[in-house]
PDB file of C-alpha atoms and ligand atoms in Angstrom:
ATOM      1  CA  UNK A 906     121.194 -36.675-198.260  1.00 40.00           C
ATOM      2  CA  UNK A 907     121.688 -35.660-194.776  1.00 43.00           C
ATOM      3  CA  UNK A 908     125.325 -35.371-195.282  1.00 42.00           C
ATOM      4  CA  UNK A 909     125.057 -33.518-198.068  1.00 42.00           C
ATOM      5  CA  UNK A 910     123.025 -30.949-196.362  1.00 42.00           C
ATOM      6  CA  UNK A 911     125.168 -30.655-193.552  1.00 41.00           C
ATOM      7  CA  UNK A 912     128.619 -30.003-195.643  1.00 44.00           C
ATOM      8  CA  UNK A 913     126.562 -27.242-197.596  1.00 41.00           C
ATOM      9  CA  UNK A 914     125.603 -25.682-194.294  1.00 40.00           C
ATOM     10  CA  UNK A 915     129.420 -26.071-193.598  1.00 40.00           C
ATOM     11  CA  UNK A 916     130.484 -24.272-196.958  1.00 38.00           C
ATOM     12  CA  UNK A 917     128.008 -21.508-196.112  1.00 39.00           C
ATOM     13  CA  UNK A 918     129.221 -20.721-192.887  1.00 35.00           C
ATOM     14  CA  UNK A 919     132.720 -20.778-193.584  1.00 38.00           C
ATOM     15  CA  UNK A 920     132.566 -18.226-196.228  1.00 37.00           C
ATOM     16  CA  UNK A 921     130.136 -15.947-194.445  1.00 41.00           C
ATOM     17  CA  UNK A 922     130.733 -15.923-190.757  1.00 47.00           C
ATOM     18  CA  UNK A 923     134.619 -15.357-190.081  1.00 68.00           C
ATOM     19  CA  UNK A 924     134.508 -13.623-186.611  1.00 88.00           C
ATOM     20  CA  UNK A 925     136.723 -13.254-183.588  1.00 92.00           C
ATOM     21  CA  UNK A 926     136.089 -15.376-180.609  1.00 93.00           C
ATOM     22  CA  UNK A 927     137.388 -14.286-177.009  1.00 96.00           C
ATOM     23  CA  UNK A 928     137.731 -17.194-174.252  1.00 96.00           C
ATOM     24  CA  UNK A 929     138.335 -15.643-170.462  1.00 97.00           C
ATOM     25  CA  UNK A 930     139.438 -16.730-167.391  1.00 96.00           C
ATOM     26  CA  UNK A 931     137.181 -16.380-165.189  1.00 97.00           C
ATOM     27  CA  UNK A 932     135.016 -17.188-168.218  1.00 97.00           C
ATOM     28  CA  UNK A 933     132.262 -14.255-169.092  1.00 96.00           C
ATOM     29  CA  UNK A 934     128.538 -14.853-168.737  1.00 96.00           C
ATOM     30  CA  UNK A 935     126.427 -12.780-171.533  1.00 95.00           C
ATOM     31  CA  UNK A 936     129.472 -10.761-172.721  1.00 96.00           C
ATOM     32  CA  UNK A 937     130.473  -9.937-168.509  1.00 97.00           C
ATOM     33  CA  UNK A 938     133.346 -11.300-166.520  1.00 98.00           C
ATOM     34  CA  UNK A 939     132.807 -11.156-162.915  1.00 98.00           C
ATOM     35  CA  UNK A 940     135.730 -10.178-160.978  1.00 98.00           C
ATOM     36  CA  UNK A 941     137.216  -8.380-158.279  1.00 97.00           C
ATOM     37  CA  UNK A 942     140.023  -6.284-157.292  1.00 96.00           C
ATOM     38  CA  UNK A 943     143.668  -7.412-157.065  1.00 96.00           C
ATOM     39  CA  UNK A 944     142.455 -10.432-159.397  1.00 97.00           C
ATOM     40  CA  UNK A 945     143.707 -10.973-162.671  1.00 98.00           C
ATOM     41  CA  UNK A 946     142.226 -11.579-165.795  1.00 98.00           C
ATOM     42  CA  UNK A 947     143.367 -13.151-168.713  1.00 98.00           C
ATOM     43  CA  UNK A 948     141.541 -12.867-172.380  1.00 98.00           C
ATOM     44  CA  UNK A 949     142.312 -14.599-175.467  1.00 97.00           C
ATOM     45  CA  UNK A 950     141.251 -13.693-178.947  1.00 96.00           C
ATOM     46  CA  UNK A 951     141.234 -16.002-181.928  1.00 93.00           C
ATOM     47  CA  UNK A 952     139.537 -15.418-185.736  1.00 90.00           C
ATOM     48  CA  UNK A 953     136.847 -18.167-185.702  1.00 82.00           C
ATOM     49  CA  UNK A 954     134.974 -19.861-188.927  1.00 67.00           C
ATOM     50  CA  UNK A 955     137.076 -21.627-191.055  1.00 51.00           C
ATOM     51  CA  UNK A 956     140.524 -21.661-189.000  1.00 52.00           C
ATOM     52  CA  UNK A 957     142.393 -22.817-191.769  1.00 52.00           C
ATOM     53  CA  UNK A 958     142.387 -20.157-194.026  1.00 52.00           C
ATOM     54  CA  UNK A 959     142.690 -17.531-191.238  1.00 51.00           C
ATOM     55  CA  UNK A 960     144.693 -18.511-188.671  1.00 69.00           C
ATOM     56  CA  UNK A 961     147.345 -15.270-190.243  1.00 83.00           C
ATOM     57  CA  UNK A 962     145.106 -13.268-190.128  1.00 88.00           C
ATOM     58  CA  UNK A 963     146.315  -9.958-187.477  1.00 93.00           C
ATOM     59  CA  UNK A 964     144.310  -9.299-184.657  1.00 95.00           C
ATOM     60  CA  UNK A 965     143.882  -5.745-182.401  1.00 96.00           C
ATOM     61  CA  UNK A 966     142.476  -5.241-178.887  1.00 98.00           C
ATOM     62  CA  UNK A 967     140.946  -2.297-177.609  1.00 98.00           C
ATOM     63  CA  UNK A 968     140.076  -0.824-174.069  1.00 98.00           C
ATOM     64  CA  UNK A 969     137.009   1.453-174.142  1.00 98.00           C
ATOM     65  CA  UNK A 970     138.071   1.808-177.427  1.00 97.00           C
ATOM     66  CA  UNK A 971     141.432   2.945-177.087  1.00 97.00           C
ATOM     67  CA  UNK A 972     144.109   0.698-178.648  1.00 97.00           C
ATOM     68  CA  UNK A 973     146.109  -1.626-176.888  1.00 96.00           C
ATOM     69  CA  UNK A 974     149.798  -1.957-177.540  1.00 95.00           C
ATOM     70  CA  UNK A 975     150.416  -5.652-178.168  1.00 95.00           C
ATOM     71  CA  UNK A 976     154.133  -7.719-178.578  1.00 95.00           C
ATOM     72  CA  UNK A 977     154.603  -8.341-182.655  1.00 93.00           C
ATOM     73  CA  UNK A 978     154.274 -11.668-181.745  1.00 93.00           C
ATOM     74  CA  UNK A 979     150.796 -11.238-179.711  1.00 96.00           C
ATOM     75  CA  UNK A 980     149.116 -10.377-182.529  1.00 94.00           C
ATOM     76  CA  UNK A 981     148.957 -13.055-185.507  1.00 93.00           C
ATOM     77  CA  UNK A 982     146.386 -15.977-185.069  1.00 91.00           C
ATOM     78  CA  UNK A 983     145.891 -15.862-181.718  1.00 93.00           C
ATOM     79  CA  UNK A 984     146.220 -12.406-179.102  1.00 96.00           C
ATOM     80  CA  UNK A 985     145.819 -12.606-175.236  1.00 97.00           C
ATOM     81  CA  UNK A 986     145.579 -10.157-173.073  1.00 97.00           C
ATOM     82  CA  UNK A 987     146.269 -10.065-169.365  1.00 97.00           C
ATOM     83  CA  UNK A 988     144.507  -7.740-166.548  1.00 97.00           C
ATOM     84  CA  UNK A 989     146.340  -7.652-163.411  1.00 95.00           C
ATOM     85  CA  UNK A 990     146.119  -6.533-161.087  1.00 97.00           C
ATOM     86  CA  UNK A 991     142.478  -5.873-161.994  1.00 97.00           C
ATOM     87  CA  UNK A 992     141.733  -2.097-160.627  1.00 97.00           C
ATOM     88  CA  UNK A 993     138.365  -0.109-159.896  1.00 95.00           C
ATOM     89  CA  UNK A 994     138.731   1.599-162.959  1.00 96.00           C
ATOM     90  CA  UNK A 995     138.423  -1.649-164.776  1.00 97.00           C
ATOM     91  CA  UNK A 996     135.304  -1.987-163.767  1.00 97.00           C
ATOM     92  CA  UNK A 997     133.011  -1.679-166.556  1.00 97.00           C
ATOM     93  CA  UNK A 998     135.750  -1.359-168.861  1.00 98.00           C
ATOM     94  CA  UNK A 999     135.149  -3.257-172.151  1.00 98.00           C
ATOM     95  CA  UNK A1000     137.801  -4.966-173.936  1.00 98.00           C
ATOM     96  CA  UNK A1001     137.138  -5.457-177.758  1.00 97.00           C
ATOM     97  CA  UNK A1002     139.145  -7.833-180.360  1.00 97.00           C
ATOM     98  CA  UNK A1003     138.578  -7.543-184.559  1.00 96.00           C
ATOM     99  CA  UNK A1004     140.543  -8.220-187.296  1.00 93.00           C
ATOM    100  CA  UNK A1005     143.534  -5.480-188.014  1.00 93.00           C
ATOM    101  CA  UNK A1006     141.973  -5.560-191.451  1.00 91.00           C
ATOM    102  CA  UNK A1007     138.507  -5.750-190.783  1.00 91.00           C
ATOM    103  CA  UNK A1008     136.941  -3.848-187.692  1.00 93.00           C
ATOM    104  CA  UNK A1009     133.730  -5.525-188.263  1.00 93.00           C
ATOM    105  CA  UNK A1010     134.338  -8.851-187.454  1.00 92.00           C
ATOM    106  CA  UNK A1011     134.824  -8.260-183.562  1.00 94.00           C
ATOM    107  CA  UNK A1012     133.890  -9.279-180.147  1.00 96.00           C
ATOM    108  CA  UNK A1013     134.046  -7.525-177.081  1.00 97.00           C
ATOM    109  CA  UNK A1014     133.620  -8.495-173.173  1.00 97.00           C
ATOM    110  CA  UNK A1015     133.017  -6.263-170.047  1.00 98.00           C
ATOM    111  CA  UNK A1016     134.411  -6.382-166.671  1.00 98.00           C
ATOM    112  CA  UNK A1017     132.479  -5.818-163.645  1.00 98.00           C
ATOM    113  CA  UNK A1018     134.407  -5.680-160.881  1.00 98.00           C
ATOM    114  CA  UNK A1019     132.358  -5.958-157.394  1.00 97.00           C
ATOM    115  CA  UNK A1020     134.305  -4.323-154.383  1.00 97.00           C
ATOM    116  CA  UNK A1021     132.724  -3.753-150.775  1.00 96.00           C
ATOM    117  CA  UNK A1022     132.618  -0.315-148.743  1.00 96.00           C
ATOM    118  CA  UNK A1023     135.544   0.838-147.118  1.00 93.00           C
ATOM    119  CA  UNK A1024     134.399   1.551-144.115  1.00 92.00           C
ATOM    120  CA  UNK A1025     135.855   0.688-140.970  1.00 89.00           C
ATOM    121  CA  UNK A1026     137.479   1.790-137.488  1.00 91.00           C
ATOM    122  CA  UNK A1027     136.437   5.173-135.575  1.00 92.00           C
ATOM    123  CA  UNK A1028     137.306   8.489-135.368  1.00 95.00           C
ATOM    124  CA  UNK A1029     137.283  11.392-132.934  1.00 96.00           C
ATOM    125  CA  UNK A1030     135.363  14.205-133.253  1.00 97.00           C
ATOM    126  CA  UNK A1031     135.219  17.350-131.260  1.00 96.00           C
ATOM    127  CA  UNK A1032     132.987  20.150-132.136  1.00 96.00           C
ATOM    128  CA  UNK A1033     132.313  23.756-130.959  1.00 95.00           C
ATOM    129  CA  UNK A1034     128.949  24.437-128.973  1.00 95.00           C
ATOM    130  CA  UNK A1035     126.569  25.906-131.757  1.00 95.00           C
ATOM    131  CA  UNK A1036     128.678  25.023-134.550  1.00 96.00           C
ATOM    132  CA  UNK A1037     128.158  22.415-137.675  1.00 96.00           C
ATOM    133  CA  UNK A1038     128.309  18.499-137.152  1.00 97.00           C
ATOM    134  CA  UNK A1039     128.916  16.436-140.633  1.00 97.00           C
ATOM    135  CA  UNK A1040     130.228  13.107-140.358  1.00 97.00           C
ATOM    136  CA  UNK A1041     130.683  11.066-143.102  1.00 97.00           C
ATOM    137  CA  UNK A1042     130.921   7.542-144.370  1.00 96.00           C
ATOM    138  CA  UNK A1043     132.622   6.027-147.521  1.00 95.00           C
ATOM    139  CA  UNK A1044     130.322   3.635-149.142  1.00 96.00           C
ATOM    140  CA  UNK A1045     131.600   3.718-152.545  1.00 96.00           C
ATOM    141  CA  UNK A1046     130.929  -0.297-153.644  1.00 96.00           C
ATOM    142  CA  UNK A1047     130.247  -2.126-156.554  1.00 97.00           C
ATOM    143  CA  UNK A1048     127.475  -3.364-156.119  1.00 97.00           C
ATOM    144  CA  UNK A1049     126.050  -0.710-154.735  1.00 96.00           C
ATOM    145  CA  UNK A1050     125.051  -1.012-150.907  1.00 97.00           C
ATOM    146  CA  UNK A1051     121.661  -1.351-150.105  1.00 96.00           C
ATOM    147  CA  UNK A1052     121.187   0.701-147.192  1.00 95.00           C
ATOM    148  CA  UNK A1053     123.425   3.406-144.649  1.00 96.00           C
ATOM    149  CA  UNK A1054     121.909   3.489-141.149  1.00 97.00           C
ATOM    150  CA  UNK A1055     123.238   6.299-138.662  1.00 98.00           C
ATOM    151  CA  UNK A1056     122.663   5.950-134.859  1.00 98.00           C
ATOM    152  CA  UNK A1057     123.545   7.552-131.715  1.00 98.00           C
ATOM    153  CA  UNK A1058     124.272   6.072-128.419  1.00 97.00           C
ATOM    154  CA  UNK A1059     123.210   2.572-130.112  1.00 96.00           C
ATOM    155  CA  UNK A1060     119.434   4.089-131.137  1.00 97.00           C
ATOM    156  CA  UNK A1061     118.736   5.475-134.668  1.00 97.00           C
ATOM    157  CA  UNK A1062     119.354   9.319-134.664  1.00 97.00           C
ATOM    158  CA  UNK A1063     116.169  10.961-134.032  1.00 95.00           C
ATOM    159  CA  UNK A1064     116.323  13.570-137.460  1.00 95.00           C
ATOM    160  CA  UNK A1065     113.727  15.913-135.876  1.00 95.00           C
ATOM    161  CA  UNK A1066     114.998  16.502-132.436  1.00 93.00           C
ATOM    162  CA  UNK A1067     118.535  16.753-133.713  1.00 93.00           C
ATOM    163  CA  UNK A1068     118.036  18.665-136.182  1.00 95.00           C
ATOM    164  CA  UNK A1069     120.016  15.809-138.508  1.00 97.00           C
ATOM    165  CA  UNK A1070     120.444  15.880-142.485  1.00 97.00           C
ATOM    166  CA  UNK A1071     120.883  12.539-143.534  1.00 97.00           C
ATOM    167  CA  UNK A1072     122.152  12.599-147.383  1.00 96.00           C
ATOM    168  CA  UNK A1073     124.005  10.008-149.726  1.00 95.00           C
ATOM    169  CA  UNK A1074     125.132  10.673-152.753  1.00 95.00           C
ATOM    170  CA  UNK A1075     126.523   7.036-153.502  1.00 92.00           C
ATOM    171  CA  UNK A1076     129.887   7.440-152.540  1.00 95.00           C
ATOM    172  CA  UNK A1077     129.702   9.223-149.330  1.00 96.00           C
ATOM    173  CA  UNK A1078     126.976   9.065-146.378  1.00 97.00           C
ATOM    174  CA  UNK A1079     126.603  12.113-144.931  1.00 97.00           C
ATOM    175  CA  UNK A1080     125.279  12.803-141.285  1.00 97.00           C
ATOM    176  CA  UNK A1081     124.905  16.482-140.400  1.00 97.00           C
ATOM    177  CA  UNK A1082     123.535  19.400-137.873  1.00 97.00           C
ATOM    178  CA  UNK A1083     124.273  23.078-137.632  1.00 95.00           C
ATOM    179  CA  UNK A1084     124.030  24.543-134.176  1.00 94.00           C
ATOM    180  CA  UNK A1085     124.820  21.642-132.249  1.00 94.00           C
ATOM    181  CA  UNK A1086     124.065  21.277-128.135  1.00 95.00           C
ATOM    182  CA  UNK A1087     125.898  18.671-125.342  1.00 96.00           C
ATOM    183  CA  UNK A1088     123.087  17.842-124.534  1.00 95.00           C
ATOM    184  CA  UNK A1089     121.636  16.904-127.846  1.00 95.00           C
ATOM    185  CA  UNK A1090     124.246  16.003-129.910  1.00 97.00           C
ATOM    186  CA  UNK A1091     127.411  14.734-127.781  1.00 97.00           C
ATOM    187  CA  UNK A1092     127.750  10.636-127.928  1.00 97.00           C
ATOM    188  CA  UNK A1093     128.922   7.700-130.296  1.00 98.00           C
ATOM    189  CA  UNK A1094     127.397   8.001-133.573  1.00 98.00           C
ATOM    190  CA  UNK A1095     127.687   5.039-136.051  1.00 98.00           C
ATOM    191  CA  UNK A1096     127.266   4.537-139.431  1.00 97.00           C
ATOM    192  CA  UNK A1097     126.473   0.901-140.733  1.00 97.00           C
ATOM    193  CA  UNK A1098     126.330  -0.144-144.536  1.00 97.00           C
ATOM    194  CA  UNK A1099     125.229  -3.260-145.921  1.00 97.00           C
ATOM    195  CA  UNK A1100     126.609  -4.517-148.926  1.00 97.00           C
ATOM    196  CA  UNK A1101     124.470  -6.980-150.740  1.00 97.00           C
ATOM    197  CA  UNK A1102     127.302  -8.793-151.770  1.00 97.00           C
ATOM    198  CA  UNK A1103     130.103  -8.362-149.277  1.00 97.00           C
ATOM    199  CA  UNK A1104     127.439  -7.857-145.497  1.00 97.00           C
ATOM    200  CA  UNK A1105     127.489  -5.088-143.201  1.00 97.00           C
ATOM    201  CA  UNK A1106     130.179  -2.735-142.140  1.00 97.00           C
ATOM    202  CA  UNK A1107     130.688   0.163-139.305  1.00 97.00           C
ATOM    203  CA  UNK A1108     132.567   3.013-138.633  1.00 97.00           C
ATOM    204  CA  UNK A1109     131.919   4.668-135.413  1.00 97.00           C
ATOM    205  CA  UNK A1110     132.291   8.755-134.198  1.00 98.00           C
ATOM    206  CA  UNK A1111     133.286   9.501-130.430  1.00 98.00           C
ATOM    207  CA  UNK A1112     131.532  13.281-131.088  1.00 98.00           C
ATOM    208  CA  UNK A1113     132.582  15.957-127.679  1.00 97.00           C
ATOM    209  CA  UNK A1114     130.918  19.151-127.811  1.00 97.00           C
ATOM    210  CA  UNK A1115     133.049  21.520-126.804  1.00 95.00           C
ATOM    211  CA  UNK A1116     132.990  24.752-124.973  1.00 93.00           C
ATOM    212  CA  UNK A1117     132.610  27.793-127.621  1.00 88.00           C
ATOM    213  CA  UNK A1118     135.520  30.254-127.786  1.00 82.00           C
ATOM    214  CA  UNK A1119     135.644  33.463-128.340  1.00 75.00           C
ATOM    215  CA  UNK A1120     137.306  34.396-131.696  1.00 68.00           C
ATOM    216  CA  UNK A1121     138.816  37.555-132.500  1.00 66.00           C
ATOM    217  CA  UNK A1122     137.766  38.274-135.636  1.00 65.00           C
ATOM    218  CA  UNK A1123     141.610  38.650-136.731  1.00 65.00           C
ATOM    219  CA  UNK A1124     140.624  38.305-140.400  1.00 66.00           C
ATOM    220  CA  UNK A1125     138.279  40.996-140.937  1.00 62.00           C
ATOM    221  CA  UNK A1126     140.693  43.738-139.351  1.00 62.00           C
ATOM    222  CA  UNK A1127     143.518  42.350-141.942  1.00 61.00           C
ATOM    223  CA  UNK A1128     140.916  43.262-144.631  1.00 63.00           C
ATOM    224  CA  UNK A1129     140.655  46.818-143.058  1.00 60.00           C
ATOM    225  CA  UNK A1130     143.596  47.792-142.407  1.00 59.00           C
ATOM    226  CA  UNK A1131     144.810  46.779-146.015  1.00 59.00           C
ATOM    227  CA  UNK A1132     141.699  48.459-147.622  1.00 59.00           C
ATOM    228  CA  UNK A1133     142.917  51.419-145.660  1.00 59.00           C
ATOM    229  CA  UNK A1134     146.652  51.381-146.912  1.00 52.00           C
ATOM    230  CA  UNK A1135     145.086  51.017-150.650  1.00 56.00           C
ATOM    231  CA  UNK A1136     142.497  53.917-150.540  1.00 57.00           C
ATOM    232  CA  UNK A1137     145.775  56.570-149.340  1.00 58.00           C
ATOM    233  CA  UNK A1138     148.150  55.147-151.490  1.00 55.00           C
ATOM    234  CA  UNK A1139     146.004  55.291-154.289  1.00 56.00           C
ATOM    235  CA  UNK A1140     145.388  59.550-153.413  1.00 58.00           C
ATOM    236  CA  UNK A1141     149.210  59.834-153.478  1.00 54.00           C
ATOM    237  CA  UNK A1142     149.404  58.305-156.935  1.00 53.00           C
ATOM    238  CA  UNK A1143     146.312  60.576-158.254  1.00 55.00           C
ATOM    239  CA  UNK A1144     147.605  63.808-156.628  1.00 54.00           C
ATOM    240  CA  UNK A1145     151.117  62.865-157.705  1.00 52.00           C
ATOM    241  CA  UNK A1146     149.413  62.762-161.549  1.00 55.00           C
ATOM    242  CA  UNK A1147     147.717  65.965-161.268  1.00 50.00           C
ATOM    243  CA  UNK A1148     150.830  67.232-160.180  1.00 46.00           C
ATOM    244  CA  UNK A1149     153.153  66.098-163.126  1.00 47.00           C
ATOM    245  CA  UNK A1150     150.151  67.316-165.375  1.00 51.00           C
ATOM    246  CA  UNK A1151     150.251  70.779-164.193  1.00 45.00           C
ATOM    247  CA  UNK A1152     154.307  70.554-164.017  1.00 45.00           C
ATOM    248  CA  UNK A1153     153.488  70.193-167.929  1.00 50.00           C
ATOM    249  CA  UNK A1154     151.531  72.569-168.850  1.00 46.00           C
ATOM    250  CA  UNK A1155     152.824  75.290-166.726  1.00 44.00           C
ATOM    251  CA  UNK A1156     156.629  74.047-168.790  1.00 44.00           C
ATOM    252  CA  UNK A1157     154.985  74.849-172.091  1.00 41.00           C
TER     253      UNK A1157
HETATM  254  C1  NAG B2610     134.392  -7.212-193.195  1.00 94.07           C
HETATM  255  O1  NAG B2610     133.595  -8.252-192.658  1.00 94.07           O
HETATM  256  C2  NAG B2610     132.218  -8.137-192.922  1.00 94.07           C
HETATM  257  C3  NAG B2610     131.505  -9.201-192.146  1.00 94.07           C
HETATM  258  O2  NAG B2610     132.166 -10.412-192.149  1.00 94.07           O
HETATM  259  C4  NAG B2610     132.018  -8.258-194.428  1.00 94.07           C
HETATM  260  O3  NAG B2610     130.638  -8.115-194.721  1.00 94.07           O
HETATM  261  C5  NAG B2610     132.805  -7.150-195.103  1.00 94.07           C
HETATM  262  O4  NAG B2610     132.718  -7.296-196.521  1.00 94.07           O
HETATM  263  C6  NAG B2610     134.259  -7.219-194.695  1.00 94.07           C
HETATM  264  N1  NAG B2610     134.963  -6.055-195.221  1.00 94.07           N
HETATM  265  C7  NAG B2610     136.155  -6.137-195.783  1.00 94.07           C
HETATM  266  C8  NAG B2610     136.753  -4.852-196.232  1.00 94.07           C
HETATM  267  O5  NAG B2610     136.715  -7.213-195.951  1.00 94.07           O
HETATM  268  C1  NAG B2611     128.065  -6.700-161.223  1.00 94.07           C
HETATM  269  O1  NAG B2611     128.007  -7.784-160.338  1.00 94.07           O
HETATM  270  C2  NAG B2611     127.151  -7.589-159.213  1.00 94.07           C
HETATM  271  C3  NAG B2611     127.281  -8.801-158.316  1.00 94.07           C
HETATM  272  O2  NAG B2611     126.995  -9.960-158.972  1.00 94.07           O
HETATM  273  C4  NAG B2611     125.727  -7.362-159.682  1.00 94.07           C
HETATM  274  O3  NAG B2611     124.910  -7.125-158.581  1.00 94.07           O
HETATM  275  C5  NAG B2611     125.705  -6.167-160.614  1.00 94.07           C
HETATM  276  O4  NAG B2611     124.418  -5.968-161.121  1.00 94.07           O
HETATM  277  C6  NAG B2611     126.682  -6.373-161.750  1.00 94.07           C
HETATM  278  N1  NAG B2611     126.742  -5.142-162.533  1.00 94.07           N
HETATM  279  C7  NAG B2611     126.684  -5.150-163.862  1.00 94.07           C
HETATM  280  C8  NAG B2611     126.789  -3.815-164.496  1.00 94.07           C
HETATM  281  O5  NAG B2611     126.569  -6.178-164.497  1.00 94.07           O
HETATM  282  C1  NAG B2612     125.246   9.380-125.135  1.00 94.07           C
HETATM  283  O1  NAG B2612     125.900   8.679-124.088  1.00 94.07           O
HETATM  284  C2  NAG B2612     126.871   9.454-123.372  1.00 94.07           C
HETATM  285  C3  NAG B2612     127.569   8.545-122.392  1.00 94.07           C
HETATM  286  O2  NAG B2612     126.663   7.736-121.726  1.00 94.07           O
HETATM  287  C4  NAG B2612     126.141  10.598-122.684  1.00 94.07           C
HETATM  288  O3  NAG B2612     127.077  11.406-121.997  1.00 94.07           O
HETATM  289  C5  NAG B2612     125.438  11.437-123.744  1.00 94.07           C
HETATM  290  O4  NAG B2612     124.692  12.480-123.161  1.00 94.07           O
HETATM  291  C6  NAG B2612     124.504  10.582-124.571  1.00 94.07           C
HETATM  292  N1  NAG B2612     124.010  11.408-125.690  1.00 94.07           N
HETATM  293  C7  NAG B2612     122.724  11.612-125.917  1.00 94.07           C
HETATM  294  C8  NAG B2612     122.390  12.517-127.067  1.00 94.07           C
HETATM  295  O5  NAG B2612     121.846  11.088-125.279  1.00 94.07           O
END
């Protein structure tokens, strides 16, 4: 009886459920591979149910739903499909098999690739008295990181007193003050960002102020001067008109 039951079930599901299957390596977890960059991936699509019957049966792959060109013999049975190296713009990319004939029966699998900050070394940075300060950080990651700390001379910038804008806009930290002072705002500034998956990382700023210098204001005289040749050479061309006008008439 038991038996009986079972090769029924057996029947059922072989003429209802003919999907696609993808195996990965690294295998997926809930539809996701983990992975990061430089890596490679490798996925493999086959028709699932009752094999027999459908092991001809042609498959396609897509990425983010945009065909993927596959070798003629790549496609019949049994279609893999390699990633490498794996790049951030795989990340979150989603790579879906089906049936050439049927786009229904399908599976698909997502990428996440995790990456840390890049964020390293230090820089030099010399800036007029009274002008703008903005130094900023990369820390573009996947995951995201948790937290961007800025501090001067080895204590956490004081964002009243220096007049500091801290912003982040989740791919660059930002550190900035307009009408900077020596005695304010000269000093090693760092940024640290932790990652929670990949731990902390620095990049430091040697910031001089500088003495101000007088600019002469070479740009706005340009303007002037060229705003000046305009205005008479446009008189020529309108007295020159009224000229050939009257030239005219006083012909006829
Ligand atoms: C495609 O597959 C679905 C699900 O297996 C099935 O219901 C549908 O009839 C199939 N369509 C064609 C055109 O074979
Ligand atoms: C990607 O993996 C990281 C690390 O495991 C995790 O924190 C993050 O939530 C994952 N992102 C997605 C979209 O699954
Ligand atoms: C930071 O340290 C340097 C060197 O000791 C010093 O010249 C500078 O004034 C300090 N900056 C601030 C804002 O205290």
């Amino acid at each position: 009886m038991k038996l009986v039951l079972r090769d029924l079930l057996f029947i059922f599901c072989a003429a209802q459920t003919i999907g696609v299957r993808i195996q990965s390596d690294p295998a997926s977890s809930g539809g996701v591979i983990q992975t990061e960059l430089k890596t490679t991936v490798s996925l493999l699509c086959q028709p699932e149910g009752s094999a027999e019957t459908e092991t001809d049966e042609e498959l396609v792959w897509l990425r983010n739903g945009v065909m993927v060109s596959l070798k003629d013999d790549n496609k019949i049975g049994r279609s893999s499909v390699c990633v490498t190296p794996v790049i951030y713009e795989d990340n979150e990319a989603t790579f879906t098999c089906h049936l050439s004939n049927n786009a229904t029966r399908r599976a698909s699998i997502t990428l996440n690739v995790t990456y840390p900050p890049e964020l390293s070394g230090s820089a030099e940075v010399s800036v007029e008295d009274s002008a703008d300060l903005i130094l900023n950080c990369d820390i573009w990651a996947n995951p995201p990181v948790s937290s961007v700390l800025w501090t001067l001379n080895g204590s956490e910038v004081d964002l009243v007193a220096g007049r500091f804008t801290v912003s982040n806009d989740g791919f660059t930290g930002r550190l900035s003050s307009t009408g900077i002072e020596r005695s304010l705002h000269e000093g090693v500034y760092q940024c640290t960002v932790v990652s929670p998956m990949y731990g902390t990382f620095s990049k430091y700023f040697q910031v001089t102020v500088t003495e101000k210098t007088i600019k002469f204001p070479l740009m706005p005289m340009i303007a002037g001067i060229v705003v000046v040749c305009l205005t008479s050479l446009l008189a020529v061309v309108a007295r020159w008109r009224t000229f050939v006008k009257c030239f005219k008439s006083c012909k006829n």
